Structure formats: C-alpha cells, structure tokens
Amino acid sequence: MRQIVCACGLLLTFLHTPALADGAARVVRIGALLPISGAGAYFGVQDREGIDLALDQLAKSPPGGARFDVHIEDSACSPLPATQAARRLLDGYRPDIIIGEECSDATLAVMPLVLQAGVPLLNAGSSALRITDPGNRETFRILPDEVMQGEDLANHAYRDLGARNAVLLHENTNAGIGNAAIFARRFAALGGKVVQTIGFGRDVNDFTAIATRIAALGPIDVIPTYTLEGQGLKITEALAQAGVVRGGGGHAVQLGTIWLPLGFDQQAGKAAEGYVRIVQFEPRDPRPVVQDFVAAFQAKFGHQPTHISAHAYDQIMLIADAVRRGAATPAAIRDRLAATRGFSGVTGSVVFDEHNQNVSRDTIHYVETEADGSFKPLDWK
Amino acid sequence: MFVLAVQQGLNGLVLGSLYVLVALGLTLVYGVLVQINFAHADFVMIGAFSAYFVTHALHGDYLLSLAAAGAVGALLGYLVNAAIFAPLLGKGSELRPLIATIGVSVMLENGALALLGPVPYAFATRYSAEVIRFGPLYLTAQSVIILAVAATAIVLLHGFLRFTFLGKALRAVAQDRETAGLMGIAPDRLIMLTFIIGSALAGLGGALLAPVLVLTPFAGTSVIVKAFAIVIIGGFGNIEGTILAGLLVGLIEAMTTQVLDPGLIDIVVFGLLLAMLVIRPTGLIAERREENV
C-alpha cells in the first residue's frame, strides 16, 4: 500500500513539474517582482502590459523552441513585501531568472536572496548606485544608474538651461536621496549652487507649504524632483499655484529622471509646462524595433506604451536573447546575459560592464512638456 | 518674514480644516459608541472617488459632487452600522465591532483596488488651478472652498448638537445610554444617526481632500493616522477639542515645513501626541464626559 502511495506521489510530482508536464518544449520560468499595490502600483500595471506583449510575440516564434512562463508576485515597491515575494518565487516557483523590482529599496533588499539562490535578477527600474556598484554577480541592470542619470541631468541643467541655482525635492528613499545627492555634487562641481534640499515621506499629500517655502527663496532656476507619479503631480500643481515654475507663470524649470511615466504631462496639464525630464523610451524613435513595438502595443492595448512597459518588454526580450544563445539554466542565463553584445531593445542597446551595469547611454532621452500637455524631444547629447 | 508666516498660516488652516472634517467623524462615533471605526479611512477614500466620478459625470461641477460624496458617506455609515455595529454591540467583547471594522476596511480597500486599479487618479478641479492673489499672499479657489465648506459643516454640527432636540438626545445617549433610554430616547436610532453624520463628514472630507490627495484606493490611510492623532490630542469624543487639535496640527505642519524637512514633521506631530498623553491625557480641552459630543 505504501508503495502505491509513494508511486502516486511521484507521479503527481512528475506531472506538476512545469518543464516536464509541457512535453518537448523547455519552459523558461521567469519570476517577476512587480509593485501591484501601494504608491508604485502604476509601475506594475504598465510592466504587465510590456510582459504580455513580449510573451505573445515569443509564443509565435519561440527562441530555441523554448516556452516562456512568467509568474508575478506583488513586491509593493517596498523592502519587506519584496523580500517576502522573492522568497515565494524562489521557494515555490523556482524561476530560472527574476525580473524587477522597480523601487531601489525593494531591489536592494532582494539582491542578497538571489545571490544566495544563484538565480539572476534582471532589473530595469531601480536607479540606486549600490545595485551594481558594488552589486553582486547575479544582479543585472539595463537602466542607467543614478550617477549616469544625475550627472547627465546636472550637466544639461548647467550648460543647456543656464541654471545657476537649484532646489532639490526628493522622497526619503535610497533612490530619492541618492539621485538628489548625485545631482547636487555634479551641479556644485560645475559652479552651480544648491539652495535647499527638501526630503519628504511617501505619506505627504499636501505640498502647498513646501511650494510656499520654495517661493520665498527668490528666483530658482531648476527644481530637480525625485518622486513617484502621484506625489509628482501634486508637487507640480503646488509649484505652479505658488508661481514658482513656468507652468504657473514663474521662472523655475522642474527636472526629472525616469520616475515619471509618459502620460504624466497630460495628467499634470498646464502646471507641467516646461518640465524637462529623462525618459528611457521615445515612441517616435524611428528604429524599426521601436516602431514595431509601438504598433503592436497600440494594437493589443489600444494606447501608447510608456517607458515602463517598454522596459518590461526589453527585459523579457533580453532573456529570450540569452536563451537563443543557448542558456538553459540560471547560471547559463547569467553568463549569457553578462556576455550580451549587440542587443538592441526598444529602450536602447545593452552592454554590461564588469558590475553588470548597462553602460549604453543611448537609453537616455530628454523631453520637455508643452503647455498643452504634449511633450517634445530635446536634442541633448 | 511676516508675510511668509501668514502664508504658511493660511496653508495650515486649509490643511487643518481637512483634518478636522475627517477627525470629527471619528470622534463623533467614539463619543457616542465608545468605539473606533477603523473603516473611517475608507469612507474618506470612497468619498474622494465619489467626488471624482460625479465631477466627471457632471462635466466638472465639483460643488455638486461634494453633496454626492456626503450622501455616499452617509449611506456607507448606515450600511456599516446596520450590518456590523448594531448586531455586534453589547454582544460579548467590545473588541468585536472594532475588529469587524478592520475587516470592513480591508474589504473596501481591496474592492476599490479591484474596481478602480492602483494607478493614481489625477483630480484637478477647475478651482485647483484658479489662484486668488491678494498682495504677496495667495490661495487657490479650491482652498477657499475647503475653508468655507469646513467652517459651514462645523457650525452646522455644533448648532445641531447644541440647539436641536435630536442633538440634545444624542448628547444624552453619549452621557448615559441606559438612562437616556429610560427617558424615552431610542439609543439605537441615535447611534445610527451618529454613524450617518460621522460617515457623511468622512465622505465630505474625502471630496474636499480628493484634489489634494494622491488619489488611490489607499488614499484614506495617509490621512487617517493624522486624524487619530488629532482625536487623541483633542480628547477622545470631544468635538471642540478635535476642531482645535485639527487646526493646530495643520498649522504646525505648515509652519514646521518652513524650517524642517517634511519628513520630520510627523516627529513634531506625534511628539505632541505623546506629550499630550503624558501631560494631559484628557486632551486639549479637559474632558468632562457630559460635555462630550
């Protein structure tokens, strides 16, 4: 009797092993740590769209005959839920690779777990320097880090906008503090003056008092702002109401990095006029890979992709590229990713340095918001 | 410097008025039932979304949406009291209704998340962008609406409790439910009325907060922690104390923002809360049970 029970147990285990249950097709299991709840949940929504489109396309022409399966866990843009979600993925789903998280604090918290498990982590949304400097051997990032973005932004603010003073606004997170510090360091080195740096928690809703404080400082040239979309909208509105930024008849230009999705401009309306920010995806980029992506995305979802969807799409396609080059295990995927050359994604090209940081700078695009809520690309190199 | 202080004072008054509206509902329910409604934050959130959708349905008539949000809040209050509080009150542990409201809160938040999604809604009314300047000072039309509606609600509530028969009966129930019942007052109906008024205030507060909040299904949570602090600082169940504490917290937040990082403001507010608990646990206005509500 015991033997029959054991045999049934083995049979059930056999049938529930995804790679075997699927028959001939090898299944590449991709765990995804995405913020589905909380303040950063908009990342998760847009990531999913990019992932779904990539999976559709890979199903039509599977690289190496492999089938791609993505299992999503809610990591909530926060360290504790992210580590719990990573544990669920590693222990339950046993992925070949994990993509995510979007928020730096969450990614930093997950990194020791993937290192211990020997499962590569491909990140496209967290900018904190420590993720790849020093980083760890399992963690890869295709997003420009905070130094690449922050220094570039400071250079352009000083040289192209003629900014000589700045007020920095940032949320009190690793990424917020880090981004602001790097901008400040570079801007000061160029000869600019950081008049004030103001940090705030994610629970702050009313930014009127902060806008009043900035208005009292006199004419400010630029206001680099590091925050998520919801608070970003409120800050922009408050600064316009206080007459600080161009959208409110003032002098200052708000600056941002990739934290805000495309579509922010329309939501903020006239208040965002003159807002200059980095986006890692330019839907008007003439490269066929971009135009094909935009057309397919529009056809599937009925709206334009954001850079967040584009990043998620690129993450899956980069993994597919590694699989195409023969990767079949987590270790092999890691090694193939590290050796990536000539991959041209919709957000730009990918070349990893010795710390697994993508060093391609063609992923940085600048846009400026117009009065009608549209945006125009800035030809800043 | 003086102008700056006045401007931050105005900012603080607006913020404080919003806090007062949210905290009043909490303290009102506590004053009568000696129970905390943890779903209050979600009534605020639903009031905010009601205003958002009504405004869009009415092509921008935000003022009408305030009334709608108050009505939605009142309806929610009626339903939660009828389904949760009334059946559980007086049946065993007093913790039951309290824990039940936590359950209601989780249900409402997740229901809203499933229905509305997690992406923040941008809710700028035509009054948000309309800036009224008088010399170096400014207020948005939205802020003026917040001040006017909050002041009107406070005056009406005060008048209702002090000068109407129902208000007096409600105060009698707050003082001693059993004796009030012996005097011919129906406590259950008045408890229902309290819930409806408190929840309507939450809905109205949500509608006024909606253009200020980062509008997501979790929007109420960010405000409710402050509202709890205000209720404690003002004295649990004490209407006047809650109004005073709400305005005080708003003013402290705005004034300290001038010199401190906003990230440190909560330290000031909750430091005040701890100080009150140690030095004056009855709240800003000394508690006299018979004066509550």
XYZ file of C-alpha atoms in Angstrom:
674
model
C 0.000 0.000 0.000
C 2.813 2.355 0.986
C 4.497 1.692 -2.366
C 1.314 2.593 -4.234
C 1.022 5.856 -2.295
C 4.695 6.664 -2.993
C 4.249 5.859 -6.667
C 1.184 8.120 -6.878
C 3.100 10.864 -5.105
C 5.993 10.581 -7.537
C 3.598 10.604 -10.472
C 1.886 13.761 -9.198
C 5.243 15.450 -8.639
C 6.263 14.455 -12.137
C 3.083 15.881 -13.650
C 3.407 19.150 -11.717
C 6.956 19.823 -12.833
C 6.291 22.518 -15.473
C 9.141 21.661 -17.807
C 8.188 18.025 -17.961
C 4.429 18.473 -17.992
C 4.791 20.568 -21.100
C 6.267 17.756 -23.118
C 9.054 18.631 -25.512
C 9.140 22.405 -25.096
C 11.546 23.586 -22.458
C 9.958 26.143 -20.177
C 11.946 29.194 -19.170
C 10.477 30.246 -15.836
C 10.663 33.989 -15.233
C 9.706 35.280 -11.817
C 8.559 38.901 -11.748
C 8.734 41.131 -8.688
C 6.338 43.943 -9.534
C 4.592 46.557 -7.424
C 0.936 45.640 -7.823
C -0.245 47.524 -4.741
C 0.753 50.732 -2.981
C 2.099 54.022 -4.275
C 4.209 52.414 -7.004
C 1.460 50.157 -8.327
C 1.320 52.042 -11.625
C 4.702 50.517 -12.395
C 3.238 47.037 -12.050
C 0.269 47.763 -14.302
C 2.488 49.098 -17.065
C 5.123 46.382 -16.598
C 2.487 43.698 -17.096
C 1.476 45.134 -20.439
C 5.054 45.045 -21.688
C 5.483 41.490 -20.410
C 2.240 40.283 -22.000
C 3.175 41.684 -25.381
C 6.641 40.119 -25.234
C 5.171 36.741 -24.290
C 2.686 36.923 -27.165
C 5.478 37.554 -29.627
C 7.765 34.884 -28.185
C 4.951 32.348 -28.335
C 4.714 32.972 -32.091
C 8.430 32.471 -32.706
C 9.943 30.736 -29.673
C 13.739 31.108 -29.479
C 15.314 27.671 -29.351
C 11.832 26.154 -29.122
C 11.525 27.312 -25.531
C 8.254 28.392 -23.952
C 8.357 31.393 -21.632
C 6.302 31.446 -18.469
C 6.085 34.484 -16.196
C 4.886 34.303 -12.609
C 4.222 37.657 -10.958
C 4.439 38.394 -7.230
C 3.453 41.707 -5.658
C 6.560 43.297 -4.165
C 4.830 46.629 -3.452
C 7.875 48.854 -4.110
C 8.929 48.231 -0.552
C 11.710 46.118 1.039
C 9.719 43.820 3.328
C 6.985 42.797 0.862
C 9.672 42.481 -1.813
C 11.747 40.012 0.211
C 8.619 38.022 1.069
C 7.604 37.967 -2.589
C 11.120 36.924 -3.612
C 11.016 34.068 -1.102
C 7.707 32.884 -2.531
C 9.182 32.967 -6.015
C 12.433 31.237 -5.126
C 10.905 28.561 -2.919
C 7.641 27.962 -4.744
C 8.068 28.865 -8.390
C 11.810 28.158 -8.709
C 12.490 30.600 -11.513
C 15.368 30.497 -13.961
C 15.600 34.263 -13.651
C 13.770 37.068 -11.855
C 12.876 40.473 -13.274
C 12.081 43.583 -11.163
C 11.734 45.332 -8.789
C 11.070 48.957 -9.723
C 11.964 50.714 -6.473
C 15.597 50.730 -5.373
C 14.883 49.952 -1.711
C 12.997 46.828 -2.736
C 15.636 45.735 -5.249
C 18.441 46.205 -2.727
C 16.528 44.099 -0.214
C 16.037 41.260 -2.703
C 19.614 41.135 -4.004
C 21.113 39.023 -1.184
C 18.356 36.449 -1.668
C 19.000 35.961 -5.383
C 22.739 35.815 -4.753
C 22.211 33.074 -2.196
C 19.870 31.173 -4.501
C 22.136 31.574 -7.544
C 19.262 32.969 -9.620
C 19.954 36.005 -11.806
C 17.970 39.202 -11.273
C 17.410 41.495 -14.242
C 16.427 44.987 -13.187
C 15.116 47.796 -15.342
C 13.589 50.261 -12.923
C 15.829 50.965 -9.927
C 18.469 53.641 -10.129
C 20.357 53.413 -6.803
C 24.069 53.130 -7.458
C 24.622 50.282 -4.978
C 22.578 47.882 -7.094
C 25.521 47.482 -9.451
C 28.276 49.253 -7.548
C 29.347 47.046 -5.920
C 26.237 44.984 -6.741
C 26.570 41.216 -6.896
C 27.271 38.672 -9.588
C 23.598 37.746 -10.055
C 22.174 41.266 -10.430
C 21.986 42.965 -13.824
C 20.575 46.366 -14.633
C 19.655 47.771 -18.044
C 18.526 51.126 -16.607
C 21.161 53.879 -16.373
C 22.120 54.186 -12.700
C 21.635 57.321 -10.641
C 25.123 58.589 -11.452
C 24.621 58.231 -15.190
C 21.256 59.992 -14.989
C 22.061 62.519 -12.253
C 25.349 63.750 -13.666
C 23.912 63.983 -17.159
C 20.933 65.944 -15.863
C 23.179 68.320 -13.908
C 25.390 68.876 -16.956
C 22.413 69.779 -19.127
C 20.830 71.947 -16.434
C 24.015 73.968 -16.115
C 25.037 74.116 -19.766
C 21.827 73.944 -21.781
C 19.399 75.641 -19.417
C 21.946 78.061 -17.959
C 20.869 77.122 -14.442
C 22.987 78.527 -11.658
C 20.905 77.626 -8.627
C 18.660 74.726 -7.716
C 16.268 73.438 -5.090
C 16.163 69.657 -4.820
C 12.995 67.769 -3.923
C 13.182 64.072 -3.188
C 11.299 61.327 -1.438
C 13.154 59.888 1.527
C 14.191 56.604 -0.062
C 17.533 55.208 -1.184
C 16.810 56.239 -4.758
C 15.394 59.658 -3.862
C 18.257 60.609 -1.586
C 20.888 59.106 -3.884
C 19.623 60.784 -7.048
C 19.423 64.160 -5.340
C 22.914 63.828 -3.842
C 24.483 62.991 -7.205
C 22.798 65.901 -8.953
C 23.899 68.213 -6.134
C 27.501 67.035 -6.278
C 27.810 67.438 -10.028
C 25.903 70.729 -10.144
C 28.112 72.189 -7.401
C 31.240 70.951 -9.186
C 30.127 72.844 -12.290
C 29.728 76.028 -10.271
C 26.003 75.884 -9.515
C 24.516 76.444 -6.084
C 22.075 74.093 -4.390
C 19.955 76.487 -2.356
C 17.981 73.851 -0.464
C 17.362 70.125 -0.446
C 13.943 69.085 0.800
C 13.091 65.444 1.529
C 9.639 64.079 2.265
C 7.919 60.780 3.024
C 5.560 58.970 0.679
C 2.671 59.813 3.020
C 2.845 63.561 2.310
C -0.159 64.700 0.278
C -0.252 68.451 0.530
C 2.768 70.195 -0.986
C 1.420 73.742 -0.640
C 3.642 74.530 2.328
C 6.720 73.234 0.520
C 5.863 75.312 -2.550
C 5.456 78.372 -0.323
C 8.858 77.694 1.199
C 10.462 77.488 -2.241
C 8.658 80.614 -3.449
C 10.154 82.517 -0.515
C 13.682 81.659 -1.653
C 13.542 84.038 -4.603
C 14.090 83.103 -8.266
C 15.151 79.480 -8.613
C 16.461 78.179 -11.935
C 15.819 74.452 -11.676
C 13.984 72.115 -9.313
C 15.123 68.511 -9.815
C 12.345 66.343 -8.378
C 12.660 62.695 -7.436
C 9.307 61.182 -6.584
C 6.669 58.746 -7.817
C 3.870 59.805 -10.146
C 1.156 60.565 -7.580
C 3.243 62.889 -5.457
C 4.934 64.212 -8.584
C 1.575 65.506 -9.827
C 0.804 67.201 -6.536
C 4.232 68.830 -6.369
C 3.941 70.187 -9.898
C 0.464 71.582 -9.186
C 1.594 73.184 -5.915
C 4.679 74.754 -7.519
C 2.524 76.185 -10.311
C -0.037 77.560 -7.838
C 2.753 79.241 -5.872
C 4.002 80.833 -9.109
C 7.376 79.119 -8.837
C 7.550 77.160 -12.109
C 6.868 78.151 -15.690
C 3.516 76.380 -15.671
C 2.389 78.877 -13.022
C 3.987 81.910 -14.614
C 7.232 81.568 -12.651
C 10.860 81.193 -13.631
C 11.925 77.740 -12.454
C 12.109 74.597 -14.581
C 11.309 71.300 -12.935
C 13.692 68.490 -13.823
C 13.111 64.784 -13.504
C 14.552 61.404 -14.273
C 12.730 58.285 -15.332
C 10.453 58.134 -12.310
C 7.516 59.646 -14.143
C 5.830 57.689 -16.937
C 4.853 59.077 -20.299
C 1.351 60.396 -19.729
C 2.380 62.402 -16.687
C 2.367 65.519 -18.855
C -1.296 65.104 -19.791
C -2.283 64.442 -16.187
C -0.458 67.491 -14.840
C -1.688 69.730 -17.681
C -0.556 73.329 -17.893
C 1.158 73.164 -14.499
C 3.824 70.915 -16.036
C 4.701 73.325 -18.857
C 8.457 73.471 -19.258
C 9.090 70.326 -17.203
C 12.267 68.681 -18.525
C 12.884 65.022 -17.763
C 14.644 61.898 -18.841
C 12.603 59.144 -20.393
C 14.175 55.888 -21.423
C 11.826 55.329 -24.267
C 10.987 57.617 -27.132
C 7.963 56.330 -29.053
C 8.932 58.468 -32.046
C 12.355 56.798 -32.300
C 12.479 55.742 -35.996
C 14.274 52.421 -35.382
C 12.117 49.544 -36.703
C 12.284 47.698 -33.381
C 10.682 50.700 -31.675
C 8.060 51.349 -34.327
C 7.109 47.652 -34.481
C 6.790 47.613 -30.702
C 4.652 50.760 -30.648
C 2.359 49.414 -33.370
C 1.967 46.009 -31.713
C 1.403 47.588 -28.325
C -1.181 50.004 -29.693
C -2.962 47.136 -31.442
C -3.049 44.986 -28.317
C -3.849 47.561 -25.636
C -5.316 50.482 -27.538
C -2.949 53.055 -26.121
C 0.672 54.150 -26.376
C 3.300 52.290 -24.389
C 5.154 54.058 -21.592
C 8.841 53.648 -20.890
C 7.874 51.293 -18.062
C 6.067 48.935 -20.449
C 8.998 49.269 -22.823
C 11.470 48.310 -20.115
C 9.453 45.242 -19.156
C 9.280 44.237 -22.816
C 13.045 44.645 -23.155
C 13.683 42.572 -20.029
C 11.792 39.596 -21.451
C 13.369 40.012 -24.873
C 16.860 40.207 -23.356
C 16.233 36.936 -21.526
C 14.968 35.436 -24.789
C 18.177 36.631 -26.412
C 20.223 34.773 -23.772
C 18.103 31.644 -24.306
C 18.583 31.981 -28.057
C 22.316 31.911 -27.385
C 21.952 28.550 -25.655
C 21.267 29.406 -22.000
C 19.280 26.654 -20.283
C 19.981 27.044 -16.576
C 20.040 30.035 -14.207
C 23.850 30.026 -14.221
C 23.959 29.847 -18.014
C 21.408 32.648 -18.330
C 23.577 34.757 -16.018
C 26.695 34.061 -18.079
C 24.939 34.738 -21.403
C 23.478 37.977 -20.055
C 26.927 39.122 -18.947
C 28.219 38.403 -22.447
C 25.405 40.320 -24.161
C 26.599 42.219 -27.212
C 24.635 43.880 -29.958
C 21.238 43.609 -28.299
C 19.104 46.477 -29.472
C 15.955 46.829 -27.414
C 13.136 49.323 -27.647
C 14.691 51.402 -24.845
C 18.174 51.270 -26.358
C 21.156 48.972 -26.573
C 22.631 46.811 -23.833
C 26.284 46.327 -22.952
C 27.052 45.270 -19.400
C 30.232 46.315 -17.594
C 32.061 44.144 -15.043
C 29.428 45.053 -12.415
C 26.549 44.016 -14.714
C 25.524 47.631 -15.284
C 24.349 48.567 -18.770
C 26.727 51.315 -19.812
C 24.971 52.290 -23.055
C 23.953 55.912 -22.973
C 21.555 55.710 -25.897
C 18.854 54.874 -23.360
C 18.744 58.462 -22.090
C 16.273 60.718 -23.899
C 15.173 64.162 -22.766
C 11.675 65.536 -23.260
C 10.116 68.867 -22.400
C 6.436 69.277 -21.565
C 4.500 71.778 -23.665
C 1.630 73.958 -22.436
C -0.999 71.660 -23.964
C 0.263 68.586 -22.115
C 2.168 67.151 -25.057
C 5.940 66.829 -24.967
C 8.726 67.459 -27.392
C 12.079 65.689 -27.548
C 15.158 67.722 -26.662
C 18.192 67.098 -28.790
C 20.588 66.904 -25.854
C 23.565 64.632 -26.357
C 9.146 87.027 7.073
C 5.769 88.137 8.420
C 4.146 87.619 5.019
C 5.684 84.160 4.830
C 4.333 83.284 8.263
C 0.864 84.488 7.247
C 1.034 82.461 4.018
C 2.070 79.319 5.862
C -0.662 80.087 8.399
C -3.218 80.121 5.580
C -1.794 76.863 4.206
C -2.010 75.369 7.680
C -5.617 76.493 8.160
C -6.643 74.830 4.898
C -4.842 71.613 5.776
C -6.164 71.732 9.338
C -9.743 72.188 8.104
C -9.415 69.000 6.075
C -8.054 67.141 9.077
C -10.894 68.465 11.244
C -13.589 67.154 8.901
C -12.056 63.680 8.859
C -11.352 63.608 12.593
C -14.818 64.892 13.559
C -16.488 61.772 12.205
C -14.125 59.580 14.197
C -14.588 61.470 17.429
C -18.352 61.698 16.995
C -18.688 57.925 16.704
C -16.336 57.403 19.628
C -18.202 59.930 21.765
C -21.486 58.073 21.403
C -20.442 54.447 20.995
C -17.044 54.471 22.721
C -15.876 52.525 19.671
C -13.328 53.247 16.969
C -14.354 52.838 13.366
C -11.249 51.683 11.506
C -13.119 51.775 8.195
C -13.368 55.571 8.520
C -10.280 55.983 6.292
C -12.049 54.066 3.562
C -15.160 56.206 3.851
C -12.830 59.134 3.163
C -11.393 57.315 0.150
C -14.832 56.417 -1.208
C -15.994 60.000 -0.682
C -12.973 61.157 -2.672
C -13.676 58.769 -5.542
C -17.390 59.647 -5.469
C -16.458 63.281 -5.960
C -14.086 62.336 -8.763
C -16.652 60.314 -10.702
C -19.574 62.660 -10.062
C -17.473 65.625 -11.177
C -16.566 63.856 -14.397
C -20.124 62.685 -14.970
C -21.392 66.236 -14.448
C -18.684 67.674 -16.665
C -16.835 69.484 -13.949
C -19.422 70.516 -11.402
C -17.285 69.865 -8.359
C -19.563 71.645 -5.884
C -22.420 69.229 -6.583
C -20.038 66.346 -6.119
C -19.438 67.468 -2.524
C -23.076 66.825 -1.706
C -22.938 63.486 -3.517
C -19.837 62.405 -1.593
C -21.505 63.346 1.705
C -24.551 61.304 0.722
C -22.418 58.303 -0.273
C -20.597 58.566 3.065
C -23.915 58.702 4.922
C -25.169 55.628 3.072
C -21.974 53.735 3.885
C -22.337 54.724 7.537
C -25.911 53.462 7.562
C -24.911 50.146 5.989
C -21.893 49.550 8.219
C -23.841 50.347 11.372
C -26.807 48.234 10.320
C -24.682 45.284 9.235
C -21.774 45.404 11.671
C -22.026 47.690 14.668
C -25.678 47.309 15.634
C -25.709 43.486 15.592
C -22.392 43.230 17.467
C -22.847 45.949 20.083
C -23.470 44.589 23.549
C -22.909 41.001 22.455
C -19.776 39.870 24.218
C -16.422 41.536 23.835
C -16.269 45.203 22.871
C -13.418 44.240 20.575
C -15.799 42.552 18.135
C -17.178 45.655 16.424
C -13.699 47.164 16.370
C -12.168 44.143 14.662
C -15.168 43.939 12.344
C -14.444 47.476 11.141
C -10.882 46.418 10.329
C -12.418 43.694 8.178
C -14.707 46.229 6.504
C -11.680 48.426 5.848
C -9.741 45.613 4.183
C -12.774 44.690 2.085
C -13.389 48.261 0.945
C -9.739 48.881 0.084
C -9.356 45.684 -1.886
C -12.753 46.101 -3.526
C -11.716 49.579 -4.628
C -8.376 48.230 -5.812
C -10.084 45.579 -7.935
C -12.599 48.067 -9.310
C -10.511 51.203 -9.754
C -6.984 49.855 -10.159
C -3.837 51.023 -8.420
C -2.792 53.837 -10.738
C -3.193 57.273 -9.079
C -6.106 59.337 -10.410
C -5.373 62.946 -11.284
C -8.233 65.012 -9.912
C -7.710 68.676 -10.555
C -10.955 70.623 -10.362
C -11.295 73.913 -12.181
C -10.886 75.518 -8.754
C -7.460 73.881 -8.189
C -5.762 75.925 -10.875
C -7.612 79.158 -10.067
C -5.234 81.119 -7.880
C -6.538 84.103 -5.946
C -3.777 86.534 -5.102
C -4.046 89.358 -2.613
C -0.750 91.152 -2.495
C 2.021 88.690 -1.761
C -0.425 86.113 -0.413
C -2.327 83.519 -2.408
C -4.971 80.870 -2.042
C -6.451 78.610 -4.660
C -10.212 78.707 -5.157
C -10.119 75.076 -4.030
C -8.628 76.188 -0.706
C -11.361 78.795 -0.283
C -13.974 76.085 -0.901
C -12.279 73.849 1.669
C -12.292 76.627 4.287
C -15.898 77.617 3.567
C -17.301 74.086 3.499
C -15.381 73.001 6.597
C -16.482 76.096 8.544
C -20.103 75.580 7.469
C -20.027 71.892 8.409
C -18.531 72.685 11.812
C -21.087 75.407 12.557
C -23.986 73.206 11.436
C -22.745 70.278 13.509
C -22.277 72.488 16.550
C -25.728 74.016 16.094
C -27.304 70.600 15.616
C -25.761 69.193 18.771
C -26.458 72.257 20.931
C -29.796 73.541 19.775
C -31.900 70.767 18.241
C -33.901 68.137 20.062
C -32.142 65.339 18.220
C -28.761 66.837 19.036
C -29.616 67.066 22.703
C -30.897 63.495 22.643
C -27.670 62.400 21.005
C -25.676 64.074 23.742
C -27.866 62.378 26.322
C -27.082 58.984 24.747
C -23.382 59.860 24.805
C -23.579 60.685 28.505
C -25.521 57.614 29.573
C -27.125 55.324 27.044
C -29.273 53.389 29.516
C -30.659 56.413 31.333
C -31.371 58.105 28.011
C -33.331 55.025 27.026
C -35.353 55.232 30.228
C -36.210 58.848 29.367
C -37.892 57.747 26.143
C -34.960 58.237 23.797
C -34.274 55.385 21.365
C -30.471 54.923 21.647
C -30.229 52.597 18.659
C -31.711 55.175 16.314
C -29.423 57.854 17.663
C -26.414 55.606 17.294
C -27.463 55.109 13.686
C -27.810 58.878 13.292
C -24.331 59.374 14.761
C -22.870 56.895 12.329
C -24.614 58.541 9.403
C -23.419 62.037 10.373
C -19.852 60.874 11.114
C -19.632 58.974 7.843
C -21.168 61.828 5.853
C -18.432 64.061 7.282
C -15.849 61.492 6.188
C -17.342 61.438 2.671
C -17.412 65.224 2.545
C -13.837 65.371 3.865
C -12.811 62.891 1.179
C -14.404 65.016 -1.534
C -12.555 68.099 -0.309
C -9.326 66.138 0.035
C -9.641 64.465 -3.380
C -7.884 67.208 -5.357
C -5.191 67.310 -2.650
C -4.678 63.574 -2.149
C -2.718 61.179 -4.267
C -5.985 59.529 -5.238
C -5.674 55.739 -4.999
C -7.678 53.090 -3.123
C -5.236 53.596 -0.250
C -5.680 57.366 -0.147
C -7.557 57.444 3.149
C -4.802 55.675 5.026
C -2.382 58.566 4.682
C -4.847 60.927 6.361
C -6.386 58.690 8.981
C -3.208 58.341 11.045
C -3.159 62.109 11.495
C -6.886 62.068 12.239
C -6.358 59.539 15.042
C -3.578 61.705 16.469
C -5.881 64.733 16.310
C -8.690 62.887 18.080
C -6.300 61.915 20.877
C -4.766 65.386 21.138
C -8.228 66.948 21.192
C -9.596 64.416 23.666
C -11.480 61.318 22.521
C -15.094 62.198 21.820
C -14.544 65.911 22.370
C -15.850 67.936 19.408
C -14.358 71.303 20.358
C -11.053 69.679 21.274
C -10.931 67.880 17.929
C -11.557 71.101 15.991
C -8.846 72.885 17.942
C -6.385 69.994 17.604
C -7.064 69.605 13.871
C -6.361 73.248 13.152
C -3.329 73.144 15.432
C -1.848 70.123 13.655
C -2.441 71.765 10.261
C -0.723 74.940 11.432
C 2.176 73.034 12.987
C 2.686 71.079 9.769
C 2.723 74.179 7.590
C 4.902 76.214 9.934
C 7.439 73.470 10.525
C 7.662 72.789 6.787
C 9.213 76.234 6.562
C 12.198 75.164 8.624
C 12.242 71.382 8.706
C 12.120 68.635 6.112
C 8.521 67.478 5.700
C 9.859 64.042 6.559
C 10.480 65.309 10.073
C 7.071 66.895 10.582
C 5.490 63.702 11.791
C 8.049 63.649 14.575
C 6.720 67.021 15.720
C 3.058 65.984 15.431
C 3.455 62.645 17.124
C 5.817 64.167 19.697
C 2.940 66.496 20.561
C 0.658 63.479 20.757
C 2.975 61.706 23.201
C 3.382 64.870 25.249
C -0.389 65.234 25.453
C -0.780 61.637 26.578
C 1.789 62.157 29.338
C 0.942 65.684 30.472
C -2.739 65.992 29.651
C -4.228 62.615 28.779
C -7.749 64.071 28.711
C -6.869 66.124 25.614
C -6.517 69.823 24.849
C -9.890 70.667 26.315
C -10.268 68.983 29.670
C -12.574 66.011 29.370
C -15.894 66.300 31.052
C -17.806 63.281 29.949
C -21.127 65.082 29.975
C -19.717 67.740 27.657
C -18.618 65.300 25.008
C -20.479 65.184 21.722
